[in-house]
mmCIF file of C-alpha atoms and ligand atoms in Angstrom:
data_model
loop_
_atom_site.group_PDB
_atom_site.id
_atom_site.type_symbol
_atom_site.label_atom_id
_atom_site.label_comp_id
_atom_site.label_asym_id
_atom_site.label_seq_id
_atom_site.Cartn_x
_atom_site.Cartn_y
_atom_site.Cartn_z
ATOM 1 C CA MET A 299 -9.613 20.130 40.235
ATOM 2 C CA PHE A 300 -9.357 18.707 36.576
ATOM 3 C CA SER A 301 -12.590 17.922 34.138
ATOM 4 C CA SER A 302 -13.375 14.473 33.305
ATOM 5 C CA ARG A 303 -12.187 15.596 29.542
ATOM 6 C CA THR A 304 -8.796 14.050 30.184
ATOM 7 C CA PRO A 305 -8.216 10.414 31.377
ATOM 8 C CA SER A 306 -8.144 10.097 35.209
ATOM 9 C CA ASP A 307 -5.182 7.856 35.023
ATOM 10 C CA LEU A 308 -2.295 9.035 32.660
ATOM 11 C CA ARG A 309 0.231 6.292 33.991
ATOM 12 C CA PRO A 310 1.816 4.602 31.036
ATOM 13 C CA ASN A 311 0.571 0.902 30.287
ATOM 14 C CA ARG A 312 2.833 -2.126 30.633
ATOM 15 C CA LEU A 313 3.647 -2.150 26.880
ATOM 16 C CA ALA A 314 4.773 1.529 26.911
ATOM 17 C CA LEU A 315 7.031 0.958 30.180
ATOM 18 C CA ALA A 316 8.383 -2.186 28.454
ATOM 19 C CA LEU A 317 9.219 -0.127 25.521
ATOM 20 C CA GLU A 318 10.874 2.567 27.471
ATOM 21 C CA ARG A 319 13.186 -0.087 29.194
ATOM 22 C CA LYS A 320 14.389 -1.696 25.963
ATOM 23 C CA ARG A 321 15.020 1.411 24.486
ATOM 24 C CA ALA A 322 16.748 2.814 27.555
ATOM 25 C CA LEU A 323 18.786 -0.331 27.249
ATOM 26 C CA GLY A 324 19.698 0.525 23.406
ATOM 27 C CA ALA A 325 18.079 -2.728 22.372
ATOM 28 C CA PRO A 326 17.270 -2.727 18.394
ATOM 29 C CA VAL A 327 13.529 -3.220 18.366
ATOM 30 C CA ILE A 328 11.763 -3.539 14.869
ATOM 31 C CA ASP A 329 8.707 -1.412 15.111
ATOM 32 C CA LEU A 330 5.865 -2.854 13.108
ATOM 33 C CA THR A 331 3.460 -0.384 14.807
ATOM 34 C CA GLU A 332 5.275 2.650 13.045
ATOM 35 C CA SER A 333 2.924 4.608 11.100
ATOM 36 C CA ASN A 334 4.599 7.940 10.507
ATOM 37 C CA PRO A 335 5.576 8.023 6.860
ATOM 38 C CA THR A 336 8.217 10.491 7.438
ATOM 39 C CA ARG A 337 10.217 7.740 9.361
ATOM 40 C CA ALA A 338 9.576 5.095 6.785
ATOM 41 C CA ALA A 339 12.424 5.814 4.494
ATOM 42 C CA PHE A 340 10.302 7.189 1.607
ATOM 43 C CA ASP A 341 11.769 9.528 -0.975
ATOM 44 C CA TYR A 342 10.113 12.837 -0.724
ATOM 45 C CA PRO A 343 10.604 15.668 -3.141
ATOM 46 C CA ALA A 344 11.990 17.686 -0.431
ATOM 47 C CA ASP A 345 12.960 20.727 -2.461
ATOM 48 C CA ALA A 346 9.885 21.217 -3.904
ATOM 49 C CA ILE A 347 7.858 20.762 -0.580
ATOM 50 C CA LEU A 348 10.137 23.380 1.051
ATOM 51 C CA GLY A 349 10.067 25.543 -1.947
ATOM 52 C CA ALA A 350 6.192 25.769 -1.709
ATOM 53 C CA LEU A 351 6.049 26.540 1.702
ATOM 54 C CA ALA A 352 8.490 29.357 1.562
ATOM 55 C CA ALA A 353 6.146 31.216 -0.893
ATOM 56 C CA PRO A 354 5.955 35.046 -0.260
ATOM 57 C CA ALA A 355 2.287 35.078 0.065
ATOM 58 C CA GLY A 356 2.707 33.256 3.474
ATOM 59 C CA MET A 357 3.947 36.505 5.106
ATOM 60 C CA ARG A 358 0.511 37.992 4.877
ATOM 61 C CA TYR A 359 -2.269 37.327 7.536
ATOM 62 C CA GLU A 360 -5.588 37.877 5.897
ATOM 63 C CA PRO A 361 -7.318 35.035 7.795
ATOM 64 C CA ASP A 362 -10.479 33.147 6.309
ATOM 65 C CA PRO A 363 -11.916 30.922 9.224
ATOM 66 C CA ARG A 364 -13.024 28.445 6.440
ATOM 67 C CA GLY A 365 -9.364 28.438 4.762
ATOM 68 C CA MET A 366 -8.116 30.348 1.860
ATOM 69 C CA ALA A 367 -10.197 30.209 -1.197
ATOM 70 C CA SER A 368 -7.024 29.034 -3.369
ATOM 71 C CA ALA A 369 -6.684 26.174 -0.924
ATOM 72 C CA ARG A 370 -10.206 25.333 -0.592
ATOM 73 C CA ARG A 371 -10.347 25.111 -4.763
ATOM 74 C CA ALA A 372 -7.301 22.662 -4.477
ATOM 75 C CA VAL A 373 -9.294 20.613 -2.314
ATOM 76 C CA SER A 374 -12.191 20.735 -4.741
ATOM 77 C CA ARG A 375 -9.805 19.621 -7.575
ATOM 78 C CA TYR A 376 -8.606 16.676 -5.248
ATOM 79 C CA TYR A 377 -12.296 15.497 -5.253
ATOM 80 C CA ALA A 378 -12.890 16.228 -8.802
ATOM 81 C CA ALA A 379 -9.772 14.112 -9.664
ATOM 82 C CA ARG A 380 -11.654 11.006 -7.615
ATOM 83 C CA GLY A 381 -14.887 11.647 -9.367
ATOM 84 C CA ALA A 382 -16.817 13.956 -7.044
ATOM 85 C CA TRP A 383 -18.038 17.450 -7.498
ATOM 86 C CA VAL A 384 -17.350 19.342 -4.093
ATOM 87 C CA ASP A 385 -18.111 23.364 -4.246
ATOM 88 C CA PRO A 386 -14.995 24.908 -2.537
ATOM 89 C CA GLU A 387 -17.455 26.999 -0.633
ATOM 90 C CA HIS A 388 -18.614 23.811 1.229
ATOM 91 C CA VAL A 389 -15.005 23.071 2.316
ATOM 92 C CA VAL A 390 -13.479 23.941 5.641
ATOM 93 C CA LEU A 391 -9.865 23.616 6.245
ATOM 94 C CA THR A 392 -8.448 22.336 9.687
ATOM 95 C CA ALA A 393 -5.134 21.708 10.974
ATOM 96 C CA SER A 394 -5.727 17.877 11.013
ATOM 97 C CA THR A 395 -8.462 15.356 11.002
ATOM 98 C CA SER A 396 -8.263 15.296 14.838
ATOM 99 C CA GLU A 397 -9.066 18.864 14.895
ATOM 100 C CA ALA A 398 -11.883 18.341 12.330
ATOM 101 C CA TYR A 399 -13.558 15.595 14.675
ATOM 102 C CA ALA A 400 -13.285 18.300 17.632
ATOM 103 C CA LEU A 401 -15.030 20.802 15.466
ATOM 104 C CA LEU A 402 -17.722 18.461 14.428
ATOM 105 C CA PHE A 403 -18.174 17.025 17.614
ATOM 106 C CA LYS A 404 -18.508 20.914 19.114
ATOM 107 C CA LEU A 405 -20.973 21.413 16.278
ATOM 108 C CA LEU A 406 -23.226 18.592 16.593
ATOM 109 C CA MET A 407 -23.174 17.789 20.037
ATOM 110 C CA GLY A 408 -23.609 19.030 23.544
ATOM 111 C CA PRO A 409 -22.026 17.542 26.833
ATOM 112 C CA GLY A 410 -23.497 14.224 27.395
ATOM 113 C CA ASP A 411 -24.722 13.849 23.779
ATOM 114 C CA HIS A 412 -23.699 10.483 22.175
ATOM 115 C CA VAL A 413 -21.420 9.630 18.898
ATOM 116 C CA LEU A 414 -21.640 6.506 17.308
ATOM 117 C CA ILE A 415 -18.213 4.972 16.792
ATOM 118 C CA PRO A 416 -17.156 1.699 14.993
ATOM 119 C CA GLU A 417 -15.297 -1.295 16.612
ATOM 120 C CA PRO A 418 -12.949 -2.196 15.708
ATOM 121 C CA SER A 419 -11.534 1.156 14.695
ATOM 122 C CA TYR A 420 -9.253 4.028 15.348
ATOM 123 C CA PRO A 421 -8.212 4.267 19.026
ATOM 124 C CA LEU A 422 -8.245 7.839 19.244
ATOM 125 C CA PHE A 423 -12.085 8.089 18.974
ATOM 126 C CA ASP A 424 -12.550 7.608 22.759
ATOM 127 C CA HIS A 425 -10.273 10.305 23.727
ATOM 128 C CA LEU A 426 -11.435 12.803 21.015
ATOM 129 C CA ALA A 427 -14.877 12.401 22.240
ATOM 130 C CA ARG A 428 -14.478 12.695 25.787
ATOM 131 C CA ALA A 429 -12.150 15.755 25.144
ATOM 132 C CA GLU A 430 -15.501 17.600 23.837
ATOM 133 C CA SER A 431 -17.566 15.989 26.992
ATOM 134 C CA VAL A 432 -19.053 13.914 24.581
ATOM 135 C CA VAL A 433 -19.810 10.016 25.086
ATOM 136 C CA PRO A 434 -18.287 7.415 22.564
ATOM 137 C CA SER A 435 -21.163 4.750 22.090
ATOM 138 C CA PRO A 436 -19.894 1.874 20.223
ATOM 139 C CA TYR A 437 -21.592 0.051 17.179
ATOM 140 C CA PRO A 438 -19.986 -3.297 16.025
ATOM 141 C CA LEU A 439 -18.439 -4.073 12.676
ATOM 142 C CA ALA A 440 -19.136 -7.891 11.906
ATOM 143 C CA TYR A 441 -16.736 -10.018 10.092
ATOM 144 C CA ASP A 442 -17.807 -12.663 7.603
ATOM 145 C CA GLY A 443 -14.889 -12.799 5.254
ATOM 146 C CA ALA A 444 -15.135 -8.915 5.129
ATOM 147 C CA TRP A 445 -15.945 -6.498 7.756
ATOM 148 C CA ARG A 446 -19.342 -4.724 7.374
ATOM 149 C CA VAL A 447 -21.227 -2.173 9.315
ATOM 150 C CA ASP A 448 -23.835 -4.316 11.462
ATOM 151 C CA MET A 449 -26.788 -2.096 10.484
ATOM 152 C CA PRO A 450 -29.442 -3.594 12.660
ATOM 153 C CA ALA A 451 -26.921 -3.029 15.721
ATOM 154 C CA LEU A 452 -26.248 0.277 14.512
ATOM 155 C CA TRP A 453 -30.169 1.361 14.766
ATOM 156 C CA ASP A 454 -30.320 -0.435 18.247
ATOM 157 C CA ALA A 455 -27.073 1.804 19.347
ATOM 158 C CA ALA A 456 -28.537 5.132 17.916
ATOM 159 C CA GLY A 457 -30.794 5.851 21.058
ATOM 160 C CA ASP A 458 -32.213 9.228 22.007
ATOM 161 C CA ARG A 459 -28.701 10.803 22.857
ATOM 162 C CA ALA A 460 -26.929 9.939 19.438
ATOM 163 C CA ARG A 461 -25.988 12.847 17.350
ATOM 164 C CA ALA A 462 -23.726 11.668 14.776
ATOM 165 C CA ILE A 463 -22.267 8.392 13.187
ATOM 166 C CA VAL A 464 -18.684 7.988 12.399
ATOM 167 C CA VAL A 465 -17.502 5.751 9.741
ATOM 168 C CA VAL A 466 -13.815 5.150 8.624
ATOM 169 C CA SER A 467 -13.379 4.173 5.081
ATOM 170 C CA PRO A 468 -10.855 2.342 4.351
ATOM 171 C CA ASN A 469 -11.123 1.314 8.298
ATOM 172 C CA ASN A 470 -8.197 1.440 10.656
ATOM 173 C CA PRO A 471 -7.055 -1.196 11.143
ATOM 174 C CA THR A 472 -9.315 -3.582 9.272
ATOM 175 C CA GLY A 473 -8.999 -1.995 5.909
ATOM 176 C CA SER A 474 -12.791 -2.246 5.201
ATOM 177 C CA CYS A 475 -14.247 0.144 2.894
ATOM 178 C CA LEU A 476 -17.710 1.488 2.966
ATOM 179 C CA THR A 477 -20.147 -0.033 0.272
ATOM 180 C CA GLU A 478 -22.896 1.754 -2.027
ATOM 181 C CA ARG A 479 -25.551 -0.308 -0.008
ATOM 182 C CA GLU A 480 -24.009 0.571 3.549
ATOM 183 C CA LEU A 481 -23.977 4.197 2.498
ATOM 184 C CA ALA A 482 -27.220 4.084 1.565
ATOM 185 C CA GLY A 483 -28.482 2.186 4.872
ATOM 186 C CA LEU A 484 -26.445 5.103 6.973
ATOM 187 C CA VAL A 485 -28.368 7.744 4.750
ATOM 188 C CA VAL A 486 -31.566 6.634 5.857
ATOM 189 C CA LEU A 487 -30.731 6.284 9.457
ATOM 190 C CA CYS A 488 -29.019 9.515 9.635
ATOM 191 C CA ALA A 489 -32.115 11.062 7.824
ATOM 192 C CA GLU A 490 -34.837 9.191 9.993
ATOM 193 C CA ARG A 491 -32.957 10.094 13.267
ATOM 194 C CA GLY A 492 -31.560 13.669 12.581
ATOM 195 C CA LEU A 493 -27.812 12.605 12.711
ATOM 196 C CA GLY A 494 -24.818 13.722 11.243
ATOM 197 C CA LEU A 495 -22.844 11.176 9.185
ATOM 198 C CA ILE A 496 -19.124 11.818 9.574
ATOM 199 C CA CYS A 497 -16.933 9.797 7.243
ATOM 200 C CA ASP A 498 -13.120 9.612 7.632
ATOM 201 C CA GLU A 499 -11.576 9.086 4.424
ATOM 202 C CA VAL A 500 -8.019 9.813 5.103
ATOM 203 C CA PHE A 501 -6.640 6.402 3.640
ATOM 204 C CA GLY A 502 -9.088 6.863 0.512
ATOM 205 C CA ASP A 503 -6.139 6.950 -1.537
ATOM 206 C CA TYR A 504 -4.831 3.588 -0.541
ATOM 207 C CA VAL A 505 -7.043 1.064 -1.863
ATOM 208 C CA ALA A 506 -6.739 -2.220 -3.773
ATOM 209 C CA ALA A 507 -7.856 -1.431 -7.340
ATOM 210 C CA ALA A 508 -10.311 -4.163 -7.486
ATOM 211 C CA VAL A 509 -13.200 -3.125 -4.841
ATOM 212 C CA PRO A 510 -15.957 -2.569 -7.098
ATOM 213 C CA SER A 511 -18.707 -1.684 -4.625
ATOM 214 C CA ARG A 512 -17.036 0.584 -2.541
ATOM 215 C CA VAL A 513 -17.768 4.205 -1.810
ATOM 216 C CA ARG A 514 -14.880 6.253 -3.345
ATOM 217 C CA THR A 515 -15.960 9.106 -1.200
ATOM 218 C CA VAL A 516 -19.283 10.206 0.815
ATOM 219 C CA ALA A 517 -18.268 13.783 -0.360
ATOM 220 C CA GLY A 518 -21.677 15.244 -2.087
ATOM 221 C CA THR A 519 -23.992 12.875 -0.492
ATOM 222 C CA GLU A 520 -27.329 14.585 -0.483
ATOM 223 C CA GLY A 521 -29.729 12.536 1.481
ATOM 224 C CA ALA A 522 -28.213 13.727 4.951
ATOM 225 C CA LEU A 523 -25.926 15.960 6.472
ATOM 226 C CA THR A 524 -22.674 14.518 5.713
ATOM 227 C CA PHE A 525 -19.173 15.629 6.517
ATOM 228 C CA ALA A 526 -16.197 13.959 4.440
ATOM 229 C CA LEU A 527 -13.037 14.186 6.210
ATOM 230 C CA SER A 528 -9.250 13.991 4.896
ATOM 231 C CA GLY A 529 -5.958 15.875 4.787
ATOM 232 C CA LEU A 530 -2.412 15.807 3.988
ATOM 233 C CA SER A 531 -1.361 13.456 6.796
ATOM 234 C CA LYS A 532 -2.207 10.562 4.711
ATOM 235 C CA VAL A 533 -2.847 11.912 1.281
ATOM 236 C CA ALA A 534 0.551 13.470 0.837
ATOM 237 C CA ALA A 535 2.217 11.413 3.609
ATOM 238 C CA LEU A 536 3.013 14.836 5.465
ATOM 239 C CA PRO A 537 1.479 14.490 8.671
ATOM 240 C CA GLN A 538 3.678 17.485 10.077
ATOM 241 C CA LEU A 539 2.373 20.116 7.778
ATOM 242 C CA LYS A 540 -0.786 19.943 9.795
ATOM 243 C CA ALA A 541 -3.548 20.506 6.967
ATOM 244 C CA GLY A 542 -6.811 18.676 6.697
ATOM 245 C CA TRP A 543 -10.279 19.432 5.361
ATOM 246 C CA ILE A 544 -13.946 18.972 5.942
ATOM 247 C CA ALA A 545 -16.254 18.783 2.853
ATOM 248 C CA VAL A 546 -20.005 19.411 3.800
ATOM 249 C CA SER A 547 -22.688 18.080 2.192
ATOM 250 C CA GLY A 548 -26.677 17.167 2.445
ATOM 251 C CA PRO A 549 -29.949 18.988 2.235
ATOM 252 C CA ALA A 550 -29.275 22.516 1.424
ATOM 253 C CA PRO A 551 -30.747 24.408 4.325
ATOM 254 C CA LEU A 552 -28.976 21.869 6.786
ATOM 255 C CA ARG A 553 -25.720 22.117 5.042
ATOM 256 C CA ASP A 554 -25.620 26.033 4.934
ATOM 257 C CA GLU A 555 -26.245 26.252 8.464
ATOM 258 C CA ALA A 556 -23.647 23.395 9.417
ATOM 259 C CA LEU A 557 -21.257 25.623 7.408
ATOM 260 C CA ALA A 558 -22.310 28.982 9.104
ATOM 261 C CA ARG A 559 -21.684 27.384 12.468
ATOM 262 C CA LEU A 560 -18.308 25.426 11.547
ATOM 263 C CA GLU A 561 -17.125 28.990 10.188
ATOM 264 C CA PHE A 562 -18.245 30.290 13.613
ATOM 265 C CA LEU A 563 -16.091 27.701 15.299
ATOM 266 C CA ALA A 564 -13.150 27.858 13.152
ATOM 267 C CA ASP A 565 -13.058 31.514 13.416
ATOM 268 C CA LEU A 566 -12.351 30.918 17.361
ATOM 269 C CA PHE A 567 -8.956 29.101 16.544
ATOM 270 C CA LEU A 568 -7.918 30.078 12.987
ATOM 271 C CA SER A 569 -5.477 27.140 13.371
ATOM 272 C CA VAL A 570 -4.460 26.449 9.949
ATOM 273 C CA SER A 571 -1.075 28.411 9.106
ATOM 274 C CA THR A 572 -0.958 30.583 6.125
ATOM 275 C CA PRO A 573 2.123 29.088 4.455
ATOM 276 C CA VAL A 574 0.618 25.661 4.621
ATOM 277 C CA GLN A 575 -2.796 27.052 2.895
ATOM 278 C CA VAL A 576 -0.592 28.874 0.405
ATOM 279 C CA ALA A 577 1.262 25.888 -0.332
ATOM 280 C CA LEU A 578 -1.559 23.314 -0.652
ATOM 281 C CA PRO A 579 -2.428 23.437 -4.187
ATOM 282 C CA ARG A 580 1.096 22.381 -4.895
ATOM 283 C CA LEU A 581 1.508 19.831 -2.069
ATOM 284 C CA LEU A 582 -1.525 18.305 -3.529
ATOM 285 C CA GLU A 583 0.131 17.961 -6.854
ATOM 286 C CA PHE A 584 3.350 16.571 -5.241
ATOM 287 C CA ALA A 585 1.069 14.025 -3.278
ATOM 288 C CA PRO A 586 1.300 11.237 -5.873
ATOM 289 C CA ALA A 587 5.021 11.045 -5.950
ATOM 290 C CA VAL A 588 5.048 9.762 -2.198
ATOM 291 C CA ALA A 589 1.335 8.181 -2.334
ATOM 292 C CA ASP A 590 2.915 5.967 -5.174
ATOM 293 C CA GLN A 591 5.815 4.751 -3.146
ATOM 294 C CA VAL A 592 3.389 4.265 0.058
ATOM 295 C CA ARG A 593 1.208 2.093 -2.085
ATOM 296 C CA ALA A 594 4.100 -0.073 -3.623
ATOM 297 C CA ARG A 595 5.474 -0.509 0.096
ATOM 298 C CA ILE A 596 2.005 -1.801 1.329
ATOM 299 C CA SER A 597 1.397 -4.145 -1.554
ATOM 300 C CA GLY A 598 4.995 -5.251 -1.072
ATOM 301 C CA ASN A 599 4.370 -6.191 2.549
ATOM 302 C CA ARG A 600 1.029 -7.617 2.137
ATOM 303 C CA ALA A 601 2.501 -9.769 -0.685
ATOM 304 C CA TRP A 602 5.235 -10.963 1.709
ATOM 305 C CA LEU A 603 2.408 -11.953 4.383
ATOM 306 C CA GLU A 604 0.325 -13.672 1.528
ATOM 307 C CA ALA A 605 3.290 -15.680 0.397
ATOM 308 C CA ARG A 606 4.457 -16.700 3.931
ATOM 309 C CA LEU A 607 1.248 -17.315 5.423
ATOM 310 C CA GLY A 608 -0.512 -20.019 3.283
ATOM 311 C CA PRO A 609 -3.862 -21.715 3.919
ATOM 312 C CA ASP A 610 -2.466 -24.161 6.699
ATOM 313 C CA HIS A 611 -0.519 -21.680 8.625
ATOM 314 C CA PRO A 612 -1.914 -21.076 11.967
ATOM 315 C CA VAL A 613 -1.460 -17.232 11.528
ATOM 316 C CA ARG A 614 -3.646 -15.789 9.193
ATOM 317 C CA ALA A 615 -3.640 -12.316 7.534
ATOM 318 C CA LEU A 616 -7.087 -10.916 7.200
ATOM 319 C CA PRO A 617 -7.936 -9.907 3.660
ATOM 320 C CA ALA A 618 -7.836 -5.822 3.486
ATOM 321 C CA GLU A 619 -9.512 -3.669 0.921
ATOM 322 C CA GLY A 620 -7.251 -0.722 1.869
ATOM 323 C CA GLY A 621 -5.300 1.016 4.507
ATOM 324 C CA TRP A 622 -2.150 0.983 5.861
ATOM 325 C CA TYR A 623 -2.509 -2.025 8.387
ATOM 326 C CA ALA A 624 -2.652 -5.816 8.067
ATOM 327 C CA VAL A 625 -4.727 -7.510 10.937
ATOM 328 C CA LEU A 626 -3.554 -10.999 11.765
ATOM 329 C CA ARG A 627 -5.627 -13.605 13.463
ATOM 330 C CA VAL A 628 -3.329 -15.611 15.817
ATOM 331 C CA PRO A 629 -3.833 -18.779 17.914
ATOM 332 C CA ARG A 630 -4.497 -18.120 21.610
ATOM 333 C CA VAL A 631 -1.091 -19.192 22.701
ATOM 334 C CA LEU A 632 -1.153 -16.585 25.195
ATOM 335 C CA PRO A 633 -3.326 -13.644 26.469
ATOM 336 C CA GLU A 634 -3.069 -10.984 23.807
ATOM 337 C CA GLU A 635 -1.099 -8.553 26.258
ATOM 338 C CA ASP A 636 1.292 -11.334 27.423
ATOM 339 C CA LEU A 637 1.938 -12.143 23.843
ATOM 340 C CA VAL A 638 2.686 -8.788 22.658
ATOM 341 C CA LEU A 639 4.754 -8.048 25.898
ATOM 342 C CA GLY A 640 6.701 -11.545 25.063
ATOM 343 C CA LEU A 641 7.403 -10.334 21.714
ATOM 344 C CA LEU A 642 8.728 -7.176 22.974
ATOM 345 C CA GLU A 643 10.643 -8.531 25.596
ATOM 346 C CA ASP A 644 11.993 -11.781 24.078
ATOM 347 C CA ALA A 645 12.230 -11.135 20.292
ATOM 348 C CA ASP A 646 12.720 -7.246 20.363
ATOM 349 C CA VAL A 647 9.468 -6.685 17.865
ATOM 350 C CA LEU A 648 6.775 -4.059 18.679
ATOM 351 C CA VAL A 649 3.287 -5.054 17.213
ATOM 352 C CA HIS A 650 -0.107 -3.771 18.463
ATOM 353 C CA PRO A 651 -2.428 -5.809 20.278
ATOM 354 C CA GLY A 652 -6.048 -6.243 18.830
ATOM 355 C CA TYR A 653 -7.526 -5.159 22.257
ATOM 356 C CA PHE A 654 -5.985 -1.424 21.304
ATOM 357 C CA PHE A 655 -8.531 -1.315 18.333
ATOM 358 C CA ASP A 656 -11.367 -2.662 20.494
ATOM 359 C CA PHE A 657 -11.748 -6.056 18.554
ATOM 360 C CA GLU A 658 -14.605 -7.902 20.094
ATOM 361 C CA ARG A 659 -12.627 -10.815 21.381
ATOM 362 C CA GLU A 660 -8.953 -11.772 21.992
ATOM 363 C CA GLY A 661 -6.469 -13.209 19.163
ATOM 364 C CA TRP A 662 -5.629 -10.333 17.130
ATOM 365 C CA LEU A 663 -2.330 -8.572 16.114
ATOM 366 C CA VAL A 664 -1.958 -5.693 14.032
ATOM 367 C CA VAL A 665 1.037 -4.588 12.057
ATOM 368 C CA SER A 666 1.778 -1.246 10.203
ATOM 369 C CA LEU A 667 2.484 -2.047 6.481
ATOM 370 C CA LEU A 668 4.639 1.022 6.307
ATOM 371 C CA PRO A 669 8.323 -0.249 7.302
ATOM 372 C CA PRO A 670 10.791 -0.803 4.873
ATOM 373 C CA ASP A 671 10.297 -4.395 3.264
ATOM 374 C CA ASP A 672 13.397 -5.795 4.908
ATOM 375 C CA ALA A 673 12.558 -4.606 8.515
ATOM 376 C CA PHE A 674 8.897 -5.842 7.745
ATOM 377 C CA ALA A 675 10.123 -9.277 6.682
ATOM 378 C CA GLU A 676 12.561 -9.507 9.849
ATOM 379 C CA GLY A 677 9.894 -8.137 12.204
ATOM 380 C CA MET A 678 7.231 -10.829 11.003
ATOM 381 C CA ALA A 679 9.358 -13.793 10.740
ATOM 382 C CA ARG A 680 10.224 -13.067 14.459
ATOM 383 C CA VAL A 681 6.383 -12.990 15.209
ATOM 384 C CA LEU A 682 5.739 -15.991 13.475
ATOM 385 C CA ALA A 683 8.904 -17.923 15.148
ATOM 386 C CA TYR A 684 7.587 -16.634 18.525
ATOM 387 C CA VAL A 685 4.049 -17.904 17.937
ATOM 388 C CA ASP A 686 5.349 -21.141 16.441
ATOM 389 C CA ALA A 687 7.604 -21.699 19.617
ATOM 390 C CA ARG A 688 4.706 -21.070 21.789
ATOM 391 C CA LEU A 689 2.587 -23.370 20.008
ATOM 392 C CA GLY A 690 5.197 -26.106 20.234
ATOM 393 C CA ALA A 691 5.488 -25.710 23.887
ATOM 394 C CA GLY A 692 1.652 -26.139 24.097
ATOM 395 C CA GLY A 693 0.789 -22.465 24.570
HETATM 396 C C1 LIG B 888 -8.582 6.906 10.812
HETATM 397 C C2 LIG B 888 -7.703 8.067 10.991
HETATM 398 N N1 LIG B 888 -8.020 9.246 10.971
HETATM 399 C C3 LIG B 888 -7.266 10.119 11.376
HETATM 400 C C4 LIG B 888 -5.923 9.981 11.656
HETATM 401 C C5 LIG B 888 -5.038 11.131 11.713
HETATM 402 O O1 LIG B 888 -5.340 12.125 10.830
HETATM 403 P P1 LIG B 888 -4.473 13.551 11.181
HETATM 404 O O2 LIG B 888 -3.134 13.436 11.290
HETATM 405 O O3 LIG B 888 -5.013 14.319 9.988
HETATM 406 O O4 LIG B 888 -5.200 14.028 12.464
HETATM 407 C C6 LIG B 888 -5.383 8.571 11.594
HETATM 408 C C7 LIG B 888 -4.011 8.613 11.749
HETATM 409 O O5 LIG B 888 -3.395 7.550 11.924
HETATM 410 C C8 LIG B 888 -6.275 7.647 11.408
HETATM 411 O O6 LIG B 888 -5.889 6.141 11.280
#
């Protein structure tokens, strides 16, 4: 009766069941997977945000499928502040980055076509692709002290049915940023094979200052049909407001055709609410007030990891250029799933197993850097003590 767009098995996995049991017992679990900023004790300018959302213009319904011109101009200013020129006419508003993917997969792919997605990366790609009857086709990021697009492997993966390449910069969870050299290679591949380049830049404002060769944004890239994705969920740490955008660039005829077709698709749903569109210019002005706190939290928690995990420590925190996560290399004291279950059952701390992000091999944990520093330090101390005890017990 049901289509293959939804998974055939929706039963919760072992970890979700264990967490449910723990919470039902009222156990005080430290959640090192928390990536919802509205639950991470940041100080939001709540009155100003709610005031912007209450503007009287929010009571009129005059939909533009691409989004209100004033909101698209605000997005253009967002890019200008980051050194890129984006014509507001080349911006399409969406309710979220996830919705942007859904629109772009509809735009570029028919049923059974392939989209190239990085591994390790954001776990939702698989489901987002299948929900559009599109086949997610993985390509590897290789680690050699930094995570880089394995270009020869990507050329090989781009078979006849691929229609687009997804890049995430900074990537979730590795924090790796796209370099100028990688972008040049991607543009050649996309132009030669007729592929769209989709770059998820939601973490673009959370980058360590000293990453000289990174691409700040792909917005404005001319050599191939390019879509830069971002939105309020990370830029302003306001995921609940449901507003994101796509900035389209590339050879003019292709870009204009893509925009016209995106407008057609967006018109079917008109999913971005008017109050949030009216508020968007002000919300983007308020964004740094919270983003600064997020950056301070991330760098504080990362500093804790660096101080605690010296070169001789069996657990290693991989260097990251940006993003909200830390990737930990752990000795293989247990299979990854057993380790994560053990941490939850015995130490009351929740972390992500690496397999959740499709790391090539076992032996990785991923933690969010958003939790308040005392909770982060206590949770991480439990993780390290648990791994230590298993090492002492011979695995
Ligand atoms: C790489 C990446 N893209 C997109 C999103 C979600 O963005 P949105 O809330 O705009 O759908 C996330 C959320 O964690 C993410 O990690």
